mmCIF file of N, CA and C in Angstrom:
data_model
loop_
_atom_site.group_PDB
_atom_site.id
_atom_site.type_symbol
_atom_site.label_atom_id
_atom_site.label_comp_id
_atom_site.label_asym_id
_atom_site.label_seq_id
_atom_site.Cartn_x
_atom_site.Cartn_y
_atom_site.Cartn_z
ATOM 1 N N MET A 2 86.765 -80.200 -131.235
ATOM 2 C CA MET A 2 85.321 -80.228 -131.003
ATOM 3 C C MET A 2 84.724 -78.973 -131.633
ATOM 4 N N SER A 3 83.759 -79.143 -132.491
ATOM 5 C CA SER A 3 83.153 -77.996 -133.158
ATOM 6 C C SER A 3 81.769 -77.688 -132.606
ATOM 7 N N LYS A 4 81.323 -78.469 -131.660
ATOM 8 C CA LYS A 4 79.990 -78.244 -131.093
ATOM 9 C C LYS A 4 79.996 -77.058 -130.142
ATOM 10 N N GLN A 5 78.853 -76.407 -130.061
ATOM 11 C CA GLN A 5 78.684 -75.288 -129.144
ATOM 12 C C GLN A 5 77.218 -75.241 -128.737
ATOM 13 N N SER A 6 76.965 -74.892 -127.498
ATOM 14 C CA SER A 6 75.586 -74.771 -127.036
ATOM 15 C C SER A 6 74.970 -73.486 -127.572
ATOM 16 N N SER A 7 73.681 -73.367 -127.388
ATOM 17 C CA SER A 7 72.997 -72.119 -127.700
ATOM 18 C C SER A 7 73.538 -71.026 -126.790
ATOM 19 N N HIS A 8 73.325 -69.789 -127.176
ATOM 20 C CA HIS A 8 73.772 -68.684 -126.329
ATOM 21 C C HIS A 8 72.958 -68.590 -125.043
ATOM 22 N N PHE A 9 71.692 -68.941 -125.116
ATOM 23 C CA PHE A 9 70.807 -68.898 -123.953
ATOM 24 C C PHE A 9 70.276 -70.295 -123.700
ATOM 25 N N ILE A 10 70.391 -70.758 -122.451
ATOM 26 C CA ILE A 10 69.946 -72.109 -122.086
ATOM 27 C C ILE A 10 68.934 -71.992 -120.967
ATOM 28 N N SER A 11 67.759 -72.569 -121.161
ATOM 29 C CA SER A 11 66.726 -72.564 -120.135
ATOM 30 C C SER A 11 66.920 -73.768 -119.227
ATOM 31 N N GLY A 12 67.077 -73.518 -117.954
ATOM 32 C CA GLY A 12 67.235 -74.604 -116.990
ATOM 33 C C GLY A 12 66.014 -75.497 -116.904
ATOM 34 N N THR A 13 64.854 -74.972 -117.303
ATOM 35 C CA THR A 13 63.637 -75.784 -117.272
ATOM 36 C C THR A 13 63.451 -76.586 -118.553
ATOM 37 N N GLU A 14 64.223 -76.271 -119.588
ATOM 38 C CA GLU A 14 64.078 -76.969 -120.864
ATOM 39 C C GLU A 14 65.275 -77.833 -121.240
ATOM 40 N N ALA A 15 66.463 -77.535 -120.719
ATOM 41 C CA ALA A 15 67.655 -78.314 -121.061
ATOM 42 C C ALA A 15 67.509 -79.736 -120.532
ATOM 43 N N GLU A 16 67.911 -80.685 -121.339
ATOM 44 C CA GLU A 16 67.772 -82.104 -120.997
ATOM 45 C C GLU A 16 68.561 -82.457 -119.740
ATOM 46 N N ILE A 17 67.964 -83.262 -118.884
ATOM 47 C CA ILE A 17 68.638 -83.815 -117.705
ATOM 48 C C ILE A 17 68.828 -85.300 -117.968
ATOM 49 N N VAL A 18 70.075 -85.740 -117.954
ATOM 50 C CA VAL A 18 70.425 -87.111 -118.280
ATOM 51 C C VAL A 18 70.674 -87.899 -116.999
ATOM 52 N N ASP A 19 70.001 -89.047 -116.860
ATOM 53 C CA ASP A 19 70.231 -89.938 -115.715
ATOM 54 C C ASP A 19 71.466 -90.769 -116.007
ATOM 55 N N LEU A 20 72.510 -90.586 -115.203
ATOM 56 C CA LEU A 20 73.772 -91.289 -115.393
ATOM 57 C C LEU A 20 73.814 -92.610 -114.650
ATOM 58 N N GLY A 21 72.788 -92.897 -113.838
ATOM 59 C CA GLY A 21 72.790 -94.090 -113.002
ATOM 60 C C GLY A 21 73.553 -93.838 -111.718
ATOM 61 N N GLY A 22 73.401 -94.722 -110.769
ATOM 62 C CA GLY A 22 74.110 -94.600 -109.498
ATOM 63 C C GLY A 22 73.720 -93.388 -108.676
ATOM 64 N N GLY A 23 72.528 -92.825 -108.941
ATOM 65 C CA GLY A 23 72.067 -91.675 -108.181
ATOM 66 C C GLY A 23 72.578 -90.341 -108.694
ATOM 67 N N LEU A 24 73.116 -90.317 -109.926
ATOM 68 C CA LEU A 24 73.645 -89.085 -110.510
ATOM 69 C C LEU A 24 72.839 -88.678 -111.740
ATOM 70 N N LYS A 25 72.613 -87.371 -111.882
ATOM 71 C CA LYS A 25 71.975 -86.805 -113.065
ATOM 72 C C LYS A 25 72.779 -85.594 -113.496
ATOM 73 N N ARG A 26 72.815 -85.330 -114.825
ATOM 74 C CA ARG A 26 73.638 -84.247 -115.359
ATOM 75 C C ARG A 26 72.844 -83.413 -116.356
ATOM 76 N N GLN A 27 73.062 -82.092 -116.281
ATOM 77 C CA GLN A 27 72.432 -81.157 -117.209
ATOM 78 C C GLN A 27 73.504 -80.212 -117.743
ATOM 79 N N MET A 28 73.622 -80.138 -119.068
ATOM 80 C CA MET A 28 74.584 -79.241 -119.696
ATOM 81 C C MET A 28 74.036 -77.823 -119.625
ATOM 82 N N LEU A 29 74.840 -76.889 -119.106
ATOM 83 C CA LEU A 29 74.398 -75.505 -118.943
ATOM 84 C C LEU A 29 74.987 -74.569 -119.984
ATOM 85 N N GLY A 30 75.994 -74.981 -120.699
ATOM 86 C CA GLY A 30 76.596 -74.170 -121.748
ATOM 87 C C GLY A 30 78.012 -74.634 -122.013
ATOM 88 N N TYR A 31 78.422 -74.571 -123.284
ATOM 89 C CA TYR A 31 79.763 -75.027 -123.624
ATOM 90 C C TYR A 31 80.167 -74.564 -125.023
ATOM 91 N N ASN A 32 81.467 -74.467 -125.206
ATOM 92 C CA ASN A 32 82.117 -74.422 -126.505
ATOM 93 C C ASN A 32 83.410 -75.213 -126.345
ATOM 94 N N HIS A 33 84.328 -75.122 -127.260
ATOM 95 C CA HIS A 33 85.536 -75.944 -127.169
ATOM 96 C C HIS A 33 86.454 -75.548 -126.007
ATOM 97 N N GLU A 34 86.315 -74.325 -125.504
ATOM 98 C CA GLU A 34 87.205 -73.839 -124.446
ATOM 99 C C GLU A 34 86.681 -74.028 -123.033
ATOM 100 N N LEU A 35 85.360 -74.102 -122.880
ATOM 101 C CA LEU A 35 84.758 -74.039 -121.548
ATOM 102 C C LEU A 35 83.438 -74.798 -121.522
ATOM 103 N N MET A 36 83.123 -75.381 -120.364
ATOM 104 C CA MET A 36 81.857 -76.112 -120.198
ATOM 105 C C MET A 36 81.371 -75.954 -118.762
ATOM 106 N N MET A 37 80.052 -75.759 -118.610
ATOM 107 C CA MET A 37 79.425 -75.724 -117.289
ATOM 108 C C MET A 37 78.339 -76.792 -117.253
ATOM 109 N N VAL A 38 78.321 -77.543 -116.143
ATOM 110 C CA VAL A 38 77.419 -78.677 -116.000
ATOM 111 C C VAL A 38 76.826 -78.667 -114.592
ATOM 112 N N LYS A 39 75.534 -78.959 -114.497
ATOM 113 C CA LYS A 39 74.869 -79.112 -113.200
ATOM 114 C C LYS A 39 74.725 -80.604 -112.938
ATOM 115 N N VAL A 40 75.113 -81.034 -111.728
ATOM 116 C CA VAL A 40 75.064 -82.459 -111.392
ATOM 117 C C VAL A 40 74.290 -82.649 -110.092
ATOM 118 N N TRP A 41 73.258 -83.499 -110.151
ATOM 119 C CA TRP A 41 72.476 -83.859 -108.969
ATOM 120 C C TRP A 41 73.004 -85.173 -108.417
ATOM 121 N N PHE A 42 73.175 -85.234 -107.105
ATOM 122 C CA PHE A 42 73.567 -86.455 -106.401
ATOM 123 C C PHE A 42 72.422 -86.855 -105.480
ATOM 124 N N ALA A 43 71.954 -88.084 -105.586
ATOM 125 C CA ALA A 43 70.992 -88.609 -104.621
ATOM 126 C C ALA A 43 71.731 -88.843 -103.300
ATOM 127 N N LYS A 44 70.987 -88.985 -102.238
ATOM 128 C CA LYS A 44 71.581 -89.253 -100.932
ATOM 129 C C LYS A 44 72.466 -90.499 -101.010
ATOM 130 N N GLY A 45 73.729 -90.349 -100.605
ATOM 131 C CA GLY A 45 74.683 -91.452 -100.607
ATOM 132 C C GLY A 45 75.367 -91.707 -101.940
ATOM 133 N N ALA A 46 75.029 -90.958 -102.981
ATOM 134 C CA ALA A 46 75.639 -91.174 -104.300
ATOM 135 C C ALA A 46 77.118 -90.798 -104.281
ATOM 136 N N GLU A 47 77.845 -91.441 -105.174
ATOM 137 C CA GLU A 47 79.290 -91.251 -105.232
ATOM 138 C C GLU A 47 79.736 -90.937 -106.652
ATOM 139 N N GLY A 48 80.544 -89.901 -106.769
ATOM 140 C CA GLY A 48 81.279 -89.635 -108.002
ATOM 141 C C GLY A 48 82.623 -90.310 -107.828
ATOM 142 N N TYR A 49 82.794 -91.448 -108.487
ATOM 143 C CA TYR A 49 83.963 -92.286 -108.246
ATOM 144 C C TYR A 49 85.265 -91.577 -108.581
ATOM 145 N N VAL A 50 86.339 -91.960 -107.902
ATOM 146 C CA VAL A 50 87.651 -91.366 -108.117
ATOM 147 C C VAL A 50 88.082 -91.608 -109.565
ATOM 148 N N HIS A 51 88.472 -90.523 -110.218
ATOM 149 C CA HIS A 51 88.898 -90.560 -111.615
ATOM 150 C C HIS A 51 89.819 -89.373 -111.872
ATOM 151 N N LYS A 52 90.349 -89.274 -113.060
ATOM 152 C CA LYS A 52 91.145 -88.118 -113.448
ATOM 153 C C LYS A 52 90.938 -87.856 -114.934
ATOM 154 N N HIS A 53 91.216 -86.628 -115.348
ATOM 155 C CA HIS A 53 91.081 -86.243 -116.752
ATOM 156 C C HIS A 53 92.002 -85.066 -117.029
ATOM 157 N N ARG A 54 92.135 -84.726 -118.281
ATOM 158 C CA ARG A 54 93.090 -83.693 -118.709
ATOM 159 C C ARG A 54 92.590 -82.266 -118.489
ATOM 160 N N HIS A 55 91.355 -82.121 -118.061
ATOM 161 C CA HIS A 55 90.714 -80.817 -117.948
ATOM 162 C C HIS A 55 90.940 -80.189 -116.572
ATOM 163 N N SER A 56 91.073 -78.858 -116.544
ATOM 164 C CA SER A 56 90.997 -78.132 -115.280
ATOM 165 C C SER A 56 89.528 -78.090 -114.887
ATOM 166 N N GLN A 57 89.241 -78.205 -113.605
ATOM 167 C CA GLN A 57 87.851 -78.237 -113.134
ATOM 168 C C GLN A 57 87.711 -77.359 -111.900
ATOM 169 N N VAL A 58 86.657 -76.562 -111.876
ATOM 170 C CA VAL A 58 86.256 -75.839 -110.678
ATOM 171 C C VAL A 58 84.832 -76.272 -110.380
ATOM 172 N N THR A 59 84.579 -76.664 -109.135
ATOM 173 C CA THR A 59 83.269 -77.139 -108.724
ATOM 174 C C THR A 59 82.735 -76.269 -107.595
ATOM 175 N N TYR A 60 81.468 -75.903 -107.714
ATOM 176 C CA TYR A 60 80.766 -75.091 -106.717
ATOM 177 C C TYR A 60 79.649 -75.937 -106.117
ATOM 178 N N VAL A 61 79.550 -75.950 -104.799
ATOM 179 C CA VAL A 61 78.492 -76.690 -104.110
ATOM 180 C C VAL A 61 77.271 -75.780 -103.983
ATOM 181 N N GLU A 62 76.217 -76.150 -104.694
ATOM 182 C CA GLU A 62 74.976 -75.380 -104.637
ATOM 183 C C GLU A 62 74.094 -75.833 -103.480
ATOM 184 N N GLU A 63 74.092 -77.144 -103.242
ATOM 185 C CA GLU A 63 73.200 -77.706 -102.220
ATOM 186 C C GLU A 63 73.783 -79.015 -101.699
ATOM 187 N N GLY A 64 73.624 -79.287 -100.406
ATOM 188 C CA GLY A 64 74.049 -80.558 -99.825
ATOM 189 C C GLY A 64 75.446 -80.501 -99.227
ATOM 190 N N GLU A 65 75.899 -81.653 -98.773
ATOM 191 C CA GLU A 65 77.235 -81.814 -98.190
ATOM 192 C C GLU A 65 77.981 -82.849 -99.013
ATOM 193 N N PHE A 66 79.211 -82.519 -99.374
ATOM 194 C CA PHE A 66 80.030 -83.405 -100.200
ATOM 195 C C PHE A 66 81.362 -83.661 -99.525
ATOM 196 N N HIS A 67 81.795 -84.903 -99.538
ATOM 197 C CA HIS A 67 83.108 -85.276 -99.034
ATOM 198 C C HIS A 67 83.986 -85.457 -100.273
ATOM 199 N N PHE A 68 84.801 -84.433 -100.565
ATOM 200 C CA PHE A 68 85.645 -84.424 -101.752
ATOM 201 C C PHE A 68 87.003 -85.019 -101.448
ATOM 202 N N ASN A 69 87.486 -85.829 -102.365
ATOM 203 C CA ASN A 69 88.832 -86.378 -102.326
ATOM 204 C C ASN A 69 89.553 -85.800 -103.544
ATOM 205 N N ILE A 70 90.548 -84.977 -103.303
ATOM 206 C CA ILE A 70 91.349 -84.407 -104.385
ATOM 207 C C ILE A 70 92.800 -84.755 -104.109
ATOM 208 N N GLY A 71 93.340 -85.623 -104.930
ATOM 209 C CA GLY A 71 94.729 -86.028 -104.763
ATOM 210 C C GLY A 71 95.005 -86.701 -103.440
ATOM 211 N N GLY A 72 94.009 -87.390 -102.895
ATOM 212 C CA GLY A 72 94.168 -88.099 -101.627
ATOM 213 C C GLY A 72 93.833 -87.273 -100.392
ATOM 214 N N GLU A 73 93.585 -85.981 -100.564
ATOM 215 C CA GLU A 73 93.184 -85.125 -99.447
ATOM 216 C C GLU A 73 91.656 -85.026 -99.432
ATOM 217 N N ILE A 74 91.039 -85.306 -98.290
ATOM 218 C CA ILE A 74 89.578 -85.287 -98.179
ATOM 219 C C ILE A 74 89.128 -84.100 -97.340
ATOM 220 N N LYS A 75 88.173 -83.355 -97.898
ATOM 221 C CA LYS A 75 87.581 -82.204 -97.208
ATOM 222 C C LYS A 75 86.075 -82.265 -97.364
ATOM 223 N N VAL A 76 85.353 -81.771 -96.378
ATOM 224 C CA VAL A 76 83.896 -81.667 -96.432
ATOM 225 C C VAL A 76 83.548 -80.277 -96.961
ATOM 226 N N LEU A 77 82.766 -80.253 -98.047
ATOM 227 C CA LEU A 77 82.328 -78.994 -98.640
ATOM 228 C C LEU A 77 80.821 -78.869 -98.507
ATOM 229 N N LYS A 78 80.377 -77.649 -98.225
ATOM 230 C CA LYS A 78 78.956 -77.354 -98.017
ATOM 231 C C LYS A 78 78.536 -76.223 -98.954
ATOM 232 N N PRO A 79 77.238 -75.894 -99.009
ATOM 233 C CA PRO A 79 76.772 -74.853 -99.919
ATOM 234 C C PRO A 79 77.593 -73.570 -99.817
ATOM 235 N N GLY A 80 77.979 -73.067 -100.988
ATOM 236 C CA GLY A 80 78.801 -71.870 -101.063
ATOM 237 C C GLY A 80 80.286 -72.163 -101.171
ATOM 238 N N ASP A 81 80.696 -73.406 -100.883
ATOM 239 C CA ASP A 81 82.103 -73.797 -100.996
ATOM 240 C C ASP A 81 82.413 -74.211 -102.435
ATOM 241 N N SER A 82 83.696 -74.187 -102.760
ATOM 242 C CA SER A 82 84.125 -74.625 -104.084
ATOM 243 C C SER A 82 85.498 -75.256 -103.988
ATOM 244 N N CYS A 83 85.917 -75.892 -105.085
ATOM 245 C CA CYS A 83 87.239 -76.504 -105.129
ATOM 246 C C CYS A 83 87.790 -76.432 -106.550
ATOM 247 N N LEU A 84 89.105 -76.429 -106.637
ATOM 248 C CA LEU A 84 89.825 -76.446 -107.904
ATOM 249 C C LEU A 84 90.491 -77.802 -108.048
ATOM 250 N N ILE A 85 90.285 -78.430 -109.198
ATOM 251 C CA ILE A 85 90.896 -79.724 -109.471
ATOM 252 C C ILE A 85 91.788 -79.551 -110.698
ATOM 253 N N PRO A 86 93.109 -79.601 -110.504
ATOM 254 C CA PRO A 86 94.028 -79.441 -111.638
ATOM 255 C C PRO A 86 93.957 -80.634 -112.590
ATOM 256 N N PRO A 87 94.445 -80.456 -113.816
ATOM 257 C CA PRO A 87 94.464 -81.559 -114.772
ATOM 258 C C PRO A 87 95.225 -82.769 -114.236
ATOM 259 N N PHE A 88 94.710 -83.952 -114.556
ATOM 260 C CA PHE A 88 95.341 -85.241 -114.252
ATOM 261 C C PHE A 88 95.458 -85.571 -112.766
ATOM 262 N N VAL A 89 94.761 -84.843 -111.891
ATOM 263 C CA VAL A 89 94.758 -85.157 -110.456
ATOM 264 C C VAL A 89 93.534 -86.021 -110.154
ATOM 265 N N GLU A 90 93.757 -87.151 -109.493
ATOM 266 C CA GLU A 90 92.638 -88.026 -109.138
ATOM 267 C C GLU A 90 91.719 -87.323 -108.152
ATOM 268 N N HIS A 91 90.414 -87.490 -108.369
ATOM 269 C CA HIS A 91 89.425 -86.838 -107.516
ATOM 270 C C HIS A 91 88.100 -87.588 -107.575
ATOM 271 N N GLY A 92 87.276 -87.358 -106.566
ATOM 272 C CA GLY A 92 85.944 -87.944 -106.482
ATOM 273 C C GLY A 92 85.213 -87.314 -105.319
ATOM 274 N N ALA A 93 83.940 -87.646 -105.188
ATOM 275 C CA ALA A 93 83.144 -87.076 -104.104
ATOM 276 C C ALA A 93 82.025 -88.023 -103.713
ATOM 277 N N VAL A 94 81.703 -88.022 -102.437
ATOM 278 C CA VAL A 94 80.559 -88.756 -101.903
ATOM 279 C C VAL A 94 79.611 -87.721 -101.312
ATOM 280 N N CYS A 95 78.313 -87.936 -101.525
ATOM 281 C CA CYS A 95 77.315 -86.977 -101.044
ATOM 282 C C CYS A 95 76.362 -87.684 -100.069
ATOM 283 N N PRO A 96 76.655 -87.629 -98.773
ATOM 284 C CA PRO A 96 75.810 -88.338 -97.807
ATOM 285 C C PRO A 96 74.408 -87.758 -97.662
ATOM 286 N N THR A 97 74.205 -86.511 -98.073
ATOM 287 C CA THR A 97 72.919 -85.840 -97.851
ATOM 288 C C THR A 97 72.046 -85.733 -99.088
ATOM 289 N N GLY A 98 72.620 -85.957 -100.262
ATOM 290 C CA GLY A 98 71.985 -85.574 -101.512
ATOM 291 C C GLY A 98 72.327 -84.113 -101.756
ATOM 292 N N GLY A 99 72.536 -83.734 -103.008
ATOM 293 C CA GLY A 99 72.902 -82.352 -103.272
ATOM 294 C C GLY A 99 73.114 -82.057 -104.732
ATOM 295 N N ILE A 100 73.591 -80.839 -104.988
ATOM 296 C CA ILE A 100 73.787 -80.349 -106.349
ATOM 297 C C ILE A 100 75.150 -79.669 -106.454
ATOM 298 N N LEU A 101 75.884 -80.010 -107.517
ATOM 299 C CA LEU A 101 77.153 -79.369 -107.835
ATOM 300 C C LEU A 101 77.041 -78.642 -109.166
ATOM 301 N N ILE A 102 77.792 -77.559 -109.302
ATOM 302 C CA ILE A 102 77.981 -76.893 -110.580
ATOM 303 C C ILE A 102 79.452 -77.084 -110.941
ATOM 304 N N ASP A 103 79.697 -77.843 -112.009
ATOM 305 C CA ASP A 103 81.053 -78.131 -112.467
ATOM 306 C C ASP A 103 81.386 -77.273 -113.683
ATOM 307 N N THR A 104 82.584 -76.726 -113.709
ATOM 308 C CA THR A 104 83.084 -76.055 -114.895
ATOM 309 C C THR A 104 84.376 -76.737 -115.317
ATOM 310 N N PHE A 105 84.551 -76.854 -116.621
ATOM 311 C CA PHE A 105 85.713 -77.544 -117.181
ATOM 312 C C PHE A 105 86.350 -76.688 -118.269
ATOM 313 N N SER A 106 87.677 -76.720 -118.313
ATOM 314 C CA SER A 106 88.398 -76.091 -119.404
ATOM 315 C C SER A 106 89.559 -76.990 -119.785
ATOM 316 N N PRO A 107 89.662 -77.384 -121.044
ATOM 317 C CA PRO A 107 88.661 -77.203 -122.091
ATOM 318 C C PRO A 107 87.416 -78.035 -121.789
ATOM 319 N N ALA A 108 86.440 -77.939 -122.664
ATOM 320 C CA ALA A 108 85.191 -78.688 -122.480
ATOM 321 C C ALA A 108 85.446 -80.191 -122.463
ATOM 322 N N ARG A 109 84.607 -80.921 -121.744
ATOM 323 C CA ARG A 109 84.678 -82.386 -121.690
ATOM 324 C C ARG A 109 84.033 -82.967 -122.942
ATOM 325 N N GLU A 110 84.827 -83.341 -123.907
ATOM 326 C CA GLU A 110 84.317 -83.903 -125.149
ATOM 327 C C GLU A 110 83.503 -85.167 -124.894
ATOM 328 N N ASP A 111 83.926 -85.949 -123.900
ATOM 329 C CA ASP A 111 83.231 -87.197 -123.608
ATOM 330 C C ASP A 111 81.798 -86.973 -123.139
ATOM 331 N N PHE A 112 81.482 -85.811 -122.601
ATOM 332 C CA PHE A 112 80.125 -85.518 -122.176
ATOM 333 C C PHE A 112 79.199 -85.268 -123.383
ATOM 334 N N LEU A 113 79.789 -84.992 -124.539
ATOM 335 C CA LEU A 113 79.004 -84.678 -125.736
ATOM 336 C C LEU A 113 78.884 -85.872 -126.676
ATOM 337 N N GLU A 114 79.503 -86.991 -126.317
ATOM 338 C CA GLU A 114 79.468 -88.189 -127.151
ATOM 339 C C GLU A 114 78.295 -89.073 -126.780
ATOM 340 N N ASP A 115 77.158 -88.795 -127.351
ATOM 341 C CA ASP A 115 75.973 -89.639 -127.089
ATOM 342 C C ASP A 115 75.269 -89.976 -128.366
#
């Protein structure tokens, strides 16, 4: 992947993409090694169980999330975070509506294919 974001990204100007199912995503910065993404969940929205080759760290900015990582379910609230190793199945349900900050290494190439 040869794409890279600008050095400075304005949260008020960066595009917010509606993914459907009550999810929206905003790219906060990336290069081939690292990516940060802001994800909005509507009340009751679900990030379906999936897996990928990337290491992921997620920070809960707002709301309550029921995370499933490798079959273990924990409730995470603002200020909490989780580590998702490569190829481990994971997903989350947000009963309250909320916001996550996801980081990926390497960057998620599939997020840039539009």
